[in-house]
Amino acid sequence: MQNKKPKNVFQQGAISSEFIGNSIYKHQTKTSIGAHNIFLGQVRADEIDGKTVAAIEYTAYEAMANQKFHEIRESAFEKFDLTCMHIYHSLGAVNVGEICLFVFVSSPRRNVVFEALEFIVEAIKADVPVFGKEIFEDESHQWKVNS
Amino acid sequence: MQNKKPKNVFQQGAISSEFIGNSIYKHQTKTSIGAHNIFLGQVRADEIDGKTVAAIEYTAYEAMANQKFHEIRESAFEKFDLTCMHIYHSLGAVNVGEICLFVFVSSPRRNVVFEALEFIVEAIKADVPVFGKEIFEDESHQWKVNS
Amino acid sequence: MRITLKYFGQIAEVTEKQEEQIDIEAQVIAELLELLYSKYEGLKSKDFQVAQNQELVINTAEITGAEIALLPPFSGG
Amino acid sequence: MRITLKYFGQIAEVTEKQEEQIDIEAQVIAELLELLYSKYEGLKSKDFQVAQNQELVINTAEITGAEIALLPPFSGG
């Protein structure tokens, strides 16, 4: 599964639960895997100054972002005994309750998947040029800041 | 989602990817959630002394196991700021490549889900009386030992 | 005292049953185990823990429970 | 030297465009930023990093790249 060329991590819009279920299904032929760990980022209906977030609109510096995702992937494969790793991130509008980030790691044994997944998610938050615009129900907006 | 009575964690046979996808889907109405973390245990085709595992057949001391799952759940809710937690474990035969354990935690923020999920999975492995019989392709068997 | 014994996994393979009821005079778990070792020779070489009314107990624990289970190493997940 | 400038997120809100090409004599990033601050007053109050040919660079870095991007705080995931 290790792929030396940057792939396109981005999907237009939300990542559906069917897509995630199907991705899990596809790994059932890989019988050396004993443990999967999946992180999902979901858009929260945060209330800020009395206004409620209705959606986040994502933009990205796509070429650089895909390169960064690639570097994160390579470095995770180097650090951890992973069989598979998949990353998907939304572009465009994702409504509250919908999923905007899907990170999926698999390994023969469970001990590495926890550490690997956290490493990857933190690296994505810190290093990948993706920008979230929080759209409120009244159509005003503010720029999301990762904490 | 916090439930004070022990629920039945066990399912007959493998846990399907559709079930997992559907479980993710059901959480999309919970708009205070910002992060999900999912652990899946998958049956590995281990080769032992030249024989390959074809399936694991799970039995459990069900009443005690459900009580232990309940204690693990309560203690995780106490330790971590979780919105939801779900645990499913297979009973009976689960073939290689199929999923036998599904643990799903959700929280407003990502920082707690990693720690919570690892805590829960390790507690399940250590404290819950479930017994896996590894069935080889030649129908002989050995008893699984968690490492 | 009448108790229900429950056997799981490789322990049930030795006892060739999953459950039985017996009348015992044993006061502590260790005495019960002596009885079971004489009844099921193969148990001696097996690794297991004992649960009384669904809680793990040590060998010196008093027998108070109606249900005692012999549990081989856990291997869930 | 002709370079392509790329603006993202709240930076693009200030510049009111996502991309432009300009001819510059600036040798280092800091000089380019001076130019942009005078062109887009609102940039001064914004927090951003600079990427040259898709790698983050510091203000004293020499301009060698054909593509320079102004990146507000990352907020993916």
XYZ file of N, CA and C in Angstrom, chain B:
441
model
N -25.647 9.610 26.014
C -25.319 8.260 25.587
C -24.858 7.392 26.762
N -24.497 8.035 27.880
C -23.993 7.265 29.009
C -25.128 6.418 29.577
N -24.847 5.140 29.688
C -25.902 4.212 30.062
C -25.462 3.511 31.334
N -26.288 3.590 32.336
C -25.871 3.096 33.652
C -26.044 1.586 33.816
N -26.806 0.960 32.943
C -26.996 -0.491 33.053
C -26.107 -1.225 32.051
N -25.549 -2.381 32.470
C -24.758 -3.145 31.489
C -25.597 -3.453 30.257
N -25.019 -3.203 29.086
C -25.700 -3.604 27.866
C -25.028 -4.871 27.358
N -25.656 -5.500 26.386
C -25.023 -6.648 25.760
C -24.108 -6.179 24.649
N -22.824 -6.434 24.838
C -21.795 -5.984 23.904
C -21.629 -6.992 22.760
N -22.127 -8.215 22.973
C -21.809 -9.298 22.041
C -22.748 -9.370 20.846
N -22.149 -9.698 19.738
C -22.870 -9.972 18.492
C -22.490 -11.362 18.037
N -23.438 -12.111 17.488
C -23.081 -13.396 16.901
C -22.332 -13.168 15.602
N -21.152 -13.761 15.491
C -20.375 -13.688 14.250
C -19.680 -12.359 14.065
N -19.164 -12.151 12.845
C -18.352 -10.980 12.537
C -19.167 -9.694 12.595
N -18.466 -8.600 12.808
C -19.071 -7.267 12.776
C -18.850 -6.726 11.364
N -19.941 -6.412 10.676
C -19.814 -6.055 9.256
C -19.410 -4.602 9.081
N -18.780 -4.315 7.947
C -18.381 -2.939 7.634
C -19.623 -2.056 7.458
N -20.739 -2.642 7.018
C -21.985 -1.869 6.902
C -22.458 -1.429 8.289
N -22.350 -2.330 9.252
C -22.754 -1.988 10.617
C -21.918 -0.820 11.133
N -20.624 -0.862 10.844
C -19.722 0.200 11.308
C -20.049 1.516 10.597
N -20.222 1.444 9.280
C -20.582 2.644 8.518
C -21.881 3.254 9.035
N -22.838 2.389 9.319
C -24.132 2.857 9.799
C -24.019 3.489 11.196
N -23.150 2.918 12.013
C -22.924 3.463 13.343
C -22.297 4.865 13.240
N -21.384 5.040 12.291
C -20.803 6.370 12.052
C -21.904 7.330 11.597
N -22.726 6.861 10.669
C -23.806 7.690 10.131
C -24.719 8.220 11.228
N -25.044 7.342 12.186
C -25.968 7.728 13.262
C -25.419 8.855 14.133
N -24.091 9.036 14.110
C -23.494 10.080 14.953
C -23.486 11.445 14.275
N -23.988 11.509 13.050
C -23.929 12.781 12.343
C -25.003 13.753 12.820
N -25.939 13.277 13.620
C -26.916 14.181 14.233
C -26.382 14.788 15.529
N -25.289 14.255 16.023
C -24.719 14.758 17.282
C -23.693 15.836 16.953
N -24.170 17.062 16.876
C -23.320 18.114 16.312
C -22.419 18.782 17.346
N -22.365 18.232 18.553
C -21.348 18.714 19.491
C -20.048 17.919 19.341
N -20.110 16.853 18.554
C -18.919 16.006 18.356
C -18.002 16.629 17.307
N -16.700 16.671 17.631
C -15.706 17.143 16.671
C -14.741 16.065 16.237
N -14.664 14.981 17.000
C -13.671 13.943 16.710
C -14.187 12.566 17.106
N -14.054 11.625 16.180
C -14.334 10.218 16.468
C -13.026 9.439 16.373
N -12.906 8.407 17.190
C -11.785 7.492 17.040
C -12.331 6.073 17.156
N -11.940 5.256 16.196
C -12.488 3.906 16.076
C -11.362 2.884 16.077
N -11.492 1.869 16.907
C -10.567 0.740 16.851
C -11.310 -0.470 16.318
N -10.672 -1.181 15.392
C -11.250 -2.422 14.872
C -10.227 -3.537 15.025
N -10.642 -4.620 15.662
C -9.804 -5.812 15.703
C -10.207 -6.722 14.559
N -9.232 -7.149 13.775
C -9.505 -7.994 12.605
C -8.759 -9.317 12.778
N -9.389 -10.407 12.391
C -8.773 -11.724 12.576
C -7.662 -11.927 11.538
N -6.470 -12.178 12.057
C -5.263 -12.318 11.237
C -5.050 -13.763 10.826
N -4.586 -13.948 9.586
C -4.252 -15.295 9.095
C -2.854 -15.675 9.550
N -2.645 -15.742 10.861
C -1.323 -16.088 11.387
C -0.902 -17.477 10.942
N 0.391 -17.612 10.691
C 0.920 -18.937 10.392
C 1.686 -19.428 11.609
N 1.300 -20.580 12.106
C 1.907 -21.139 13.320
C 2.307 -22.575 13.022
N 3.613 -22.850 13.089
C 4.131 -24.193 12.791
C 3.615 -24.703 11.447
N 3.619 -23.834 10.462
C 3.249 -24.258 9.120
C 1.752 -24.346 8.862
N 0.957 -24.059 9.898
C -0.502 -24.087 9.698
C -1.048 -22.665 9.757
N -2.067 -22.404 8.963
C -2.589 -21.037 8.881
C -3.949 -20.933 9.558
N -4.095 -19.885 10.353
C -5.368 -19.636 11.022
C -6.433 -19.302 9.973
N -7.584 -19.942 10.073
C -8.697 -19.701 9.146
C -9.808 -18.894 9.815
N -9.911 -19.000 11.126
C -10.988 -18.320 11.861
C -10.645 -18.333 13.348
N -11.278 -17.456 14.080
C -11.244 -17.541 15.544
C -12.673 -17.734 16.018
N -12.835 -18.694 16.929
C -14.155 -18.926 17.490
C -14.147 -18.373 18.910
N -15.000 -17.389 19.150
C -15.019 -16.719 20.444
C -16.110 -17.265 21.343
N -15.728 -17.520 22.591
C -16.711 -17.761 23.643
C -16.434 -16.752 24.758
N -17.376 -16.609 25.656
C -17.189 -15.651 26.747
C -17.997 -16.090 27.957
N -17.551 -15.653 29.090
C -18.363 -15.732 30.314
C -19.242 -14.488 30.230
N -20.360 -14.619 29.562
C -21.082 -13.447 29.061
C -21.532 -12.475 30.139
N -22.093 -12.997 31.222
C -22.599 -12.097 32.264
C -21.453 -11.280 32.858
N -20.360 -11.980 33.183
C -19.211 -11.272 33.745
C -18.590 -10.318 32.718
N -18.514 -10.766 31.480
C -17.913 -9.936 30.433
C -18.723 -8.650 30.240
N -20.044 -8.775 30.177
C -20.855 -7.556 30.009
C -20.708 -6.620 31.204
N -20.571 -7.212 32.393
C -20.333 -6.395 33.579
C -18.979 -5.671 33.472
N -17.961 -6.390 33.014
C -16.630 -5.772 32.855
C -16.661 -4.673 31.784
N -17.326 -4.959 30.665
C -17.466 -3.929 29.622
C -18.136 -2.691 30.218
N -19.126 -2.917 31.045
C -19.838 -1.821 31.681
C -18.902 -1.015 32.589
N -18.098 -1.704 33.375
C -17.157 -1.005 34.264
C -16.128 -0.208 33.469
N -15.670 -0.805 32.369
C -14.706 -0.103 31.512
C -15.346 1.168 30.942
N -16.579 1.036 30.498
C -17.310 2.176 29.933
C -17.469 3.284 30.983
N -17.921 2.898 32.172
C -18.120 3.897 33.231
C -16.809 4.588 33.573
N -15.746 3.810 33.652
C -14.495 4.403 34.070
C -13.931 5.296 32.955
N -14.170 4.943 31.698
C -13.725 5.808 30.594
C -14.508 7.124 30.583
N -15.813 7.053 30.836
C -16.606 8.295 30.890
C -16.148 9.191 32.040
N -15.690 8.556 33.120
C -15.217 9.339 34.260
C -13.882 10.020 33.955
N -12.999 9.286 33.285
C -11.647 9.795 33.025
C -11.594 10.807 31.889
N -12.452 10.630 30.880
C -12.304 11.385 29.638
C -13.603 12.108 29.286
N -13.467 13.253 28.658
C -14.628 14.040 28.239
C -15.205 13.471 26.934
N -15.944 12.369 27.081
C -16.486 11.700 25.898
C -17.968 12.007 25.729
N -18.385 12.164 24.492
C -19.798 12.343 24.187
C -20.472 10.979 24.050
N -19.802 10.045 23.384
C -20.353 8.718 23.119
C -19.272 7.664 23.222
N -19.701 6.467 23.530
C -18.796 5.326 23.513
C -19.597 4.080 23.168
N -19.089 3.275 22.252
C -19.765 2.041 21.881
C -18.739 0.931 21.768
N -19.100 -0.231 22.269
C -18.219 -1.391 22.177
C -19.045 -2.573 21.669
N -18.514 -3.260 20.672
C -19.131 -4.488 20.164
C -18.065 -5.556 20.030
N -18.385 -6.764 20.471
C -17.449 -7.882 20.353
C -18.194 -9.082 19.778
N -17.507 -9.826 18.930
C -18.114 -11.015 18.335
C -18.126 -12.197 19.287
N -19.113 -13.047 19.117
C -19.124 -14.392 19.683
C -19.252 -15.368 18.520
N -18.764 -16.598 18.726
C -18.830 -17.573 17.642
C -17.710 -17.359 16.642
N -17.845 -17.962 15.476
C -16.741 -17.968 14.516
C -16.644 -16.664 13.742
N -15.419 -16.158 13.647
C -15.117 -14.979 12.830
C -13.950 -15.369 11.929
N -14.171 -15.291 10.631
C -13.145 -15.717 9.673
C -12.019 -14.701 9.550
N -10.878 -15.136 9.057
C -9.771 -14.212 8.839
C -10.228 -13.072 7.926
N -9.763 -11.876 8.249
C -10.147 -10.686 7.490
C -11.415 -10.038 8.016
N -12.160 -10.750 8.842
C -13.391 -10.182 9.401
C -13.103 -9.488 10.735
N -14.043 -8.663 11.135
C -13.848 -7.836 12.321
C -14.558 -8.441 13.529
N -13.804 -8.535 14.638
C -14.313 -9.173 15.860
C -14.473 -8.180 17.013
N -13.904 -6.990 16.887
C -14.000 -5.997 17.952
C -14.132 -4.614 17.325
N -15.099 -3.852 17.803
C -15.380 -2.507 17.279
C -15.571 -1.602 18.486
N -14.638 -0.685 18.673
C -14.725 0.283 19.776
C -14.761 1.679 19.164
N -15.710 2.494 19.593
C -16.012 3.760 18.931
C -16.174 4.818 20.024
N -15.286 5.805 20.050
C -15.415 6.909 21.006
C -15.524 8.236 20.259
N -16.267 9.165 20.841
C -16.503 10.475 20.229
C -16.429 11.540 21.306
N -15.910 12.696 20.911
C -15.716 13.786 21.858
C -15.815 15.116 21.109
N -16.121 16.196 21.824
C -16.066 17.490 21.153
C -14.688 17.753 20.518
N -13.611 17.363 21.222
C -12.267 17.690 20.752
C -11.387 16.458 20.650
N -10.418 16.550 19.749
C -9.652 15.353 19.450
C -8.689 14.929 20.548
N -8.253 15.889 21.392
C -7.171 15.546 22.322
C -7.476 14.346 23.205
N -8.739 14.135 23.562
C -9.044 13.022 24.470
C -9.309 11.692 23.774
N -9.715 11.711 22.508
C -10.178 10.449 21.924
C -9.064 9.405 21.784
N -7.860 9.866 21.500
C -6.765 8.909 21.333
C -6.494 8.160 22.637
N -6.367 8.939 23.713
C -6.063 8.354 25.007
C -7.211 7.458 25.474
N -8.430 7.938 25.291
C -9.605 7.174 25.733
C -9.688 5.840 24.999
N -9.489 5.869 23.675
C -9.638 4.636 22.898
C -8.590 3.602 23.312
N -7.358 4.037 23.486
C -6.307 3.098 23.875
C -6.592 2.519 25.260
N -7.027 3.387 26.172
C -7.398 2.922 27.510
C -8.459 1.819 27.434
N -9.486 2.041 26.644
C -10.601 1.091 26.545
C -10.149 -0.228 25.923
N -9.394 -0.136 24.818
C -8.962 -1.364 24.135
C -8.048 -2.190 25.039
N -7.118 -1.529 25.720
C -6.216 -2.276 26.611
C -6.996 -2.911 27.763
N -7.975 -2.191 28.292
C -8.789 -2.745 29.386
C -9.588 -3.953 28.904
N -10.124 -3.878 27.689
C -10.866 -5.019 27.144
C -9.959 -6.247 27.059
N -8.771 -6.034 26.509
C -7.833 -7.166 26.339
C -7.462 -7.769 27.699
N -7.307 -6.921 28.712
C -6.800 -7.380 30.008
C -7.897 -7.939 30.922
N -9.076 -7.348 30.894
C -10.039 -7.577 31.980
C -11.307 -8.329 31.593
N -11.525 -8.565 30.327
C -12.816 -9.128 29.934
C -12.667 -10.620 29.591
N -13.451 -11.472 30.260
C -13.323 -12.917 30.038
C -13.920 -13.367 28.711
N -13.129 -13.174 27.672
C -13.470 -13.642 26.331
C -12.333 -14.569 25.908
N -12.689 -15.643 25.222
C -11.710 -16.675 24.902
C -11.755 -16.969 23.410
N -10.580 -16.835 22.764
C -10.521 -17.051 21.319
C -9.845 -18.374 20.989
N -10.526 -19.169 20.209
C -9.948 -20.445 19.758
C -9.553 -20.271 18.300
N -8.254 -20.358 18.039
C -7.784 -20.203 16.660
C -7.950 -21.523 15.916
N -8.787 -21.463 14.888
C -9.069 -22.666 14.102
C -8.185 -22.630 12.854
N -7.395 -23.669 12.665
C -6.533 -23.716 11.490
C -7.286 -24.274 10.288
N -6.650 -24.119 9.132
C -7.302 -24.581 7.907
C -7.548 -26.095 7.922
N -6.724 -26.838 8.666
C -6.925 -28.300 8.745
C -7.884 -28.689 9.881
N -8.563 -27.683 10.442
C -9.579 -27.875 11.485
C -9.014 -28.214 12.856
N -7.694 -28.323 12.976
C -7.113 -28.383 14.317
C -7.224 -26.986 14.929
N -6.905 -26.860 16.209
C -7.022 -25.538 16.823
C -5.981 -25.328 17.915
N -5.832 -24.069 18.305
C -5.083 -23.751 19.516
C -5.766 -22.554 20.169
N -5.498 -22.351 21.457
C -6.128 -21.244 22.165
C -5.288 -19.994 22.026
N -5.942 -18.945 21.615
C -5.280 -17.652 21.387
C -4.780 -17.092 22.728
N -3.608 -16.454 22.667
C -3.090 -15.746 23.838
C -2.855 -14.299 23.434
N -3.421 -13.372 24.163
C -3.211 -11.953 23.842
C -1.799 -11.522 24.212
N -1.215 -10.725 23.340
C 0.130 -10.233 23.637
C 0.070 -8.736 23.843
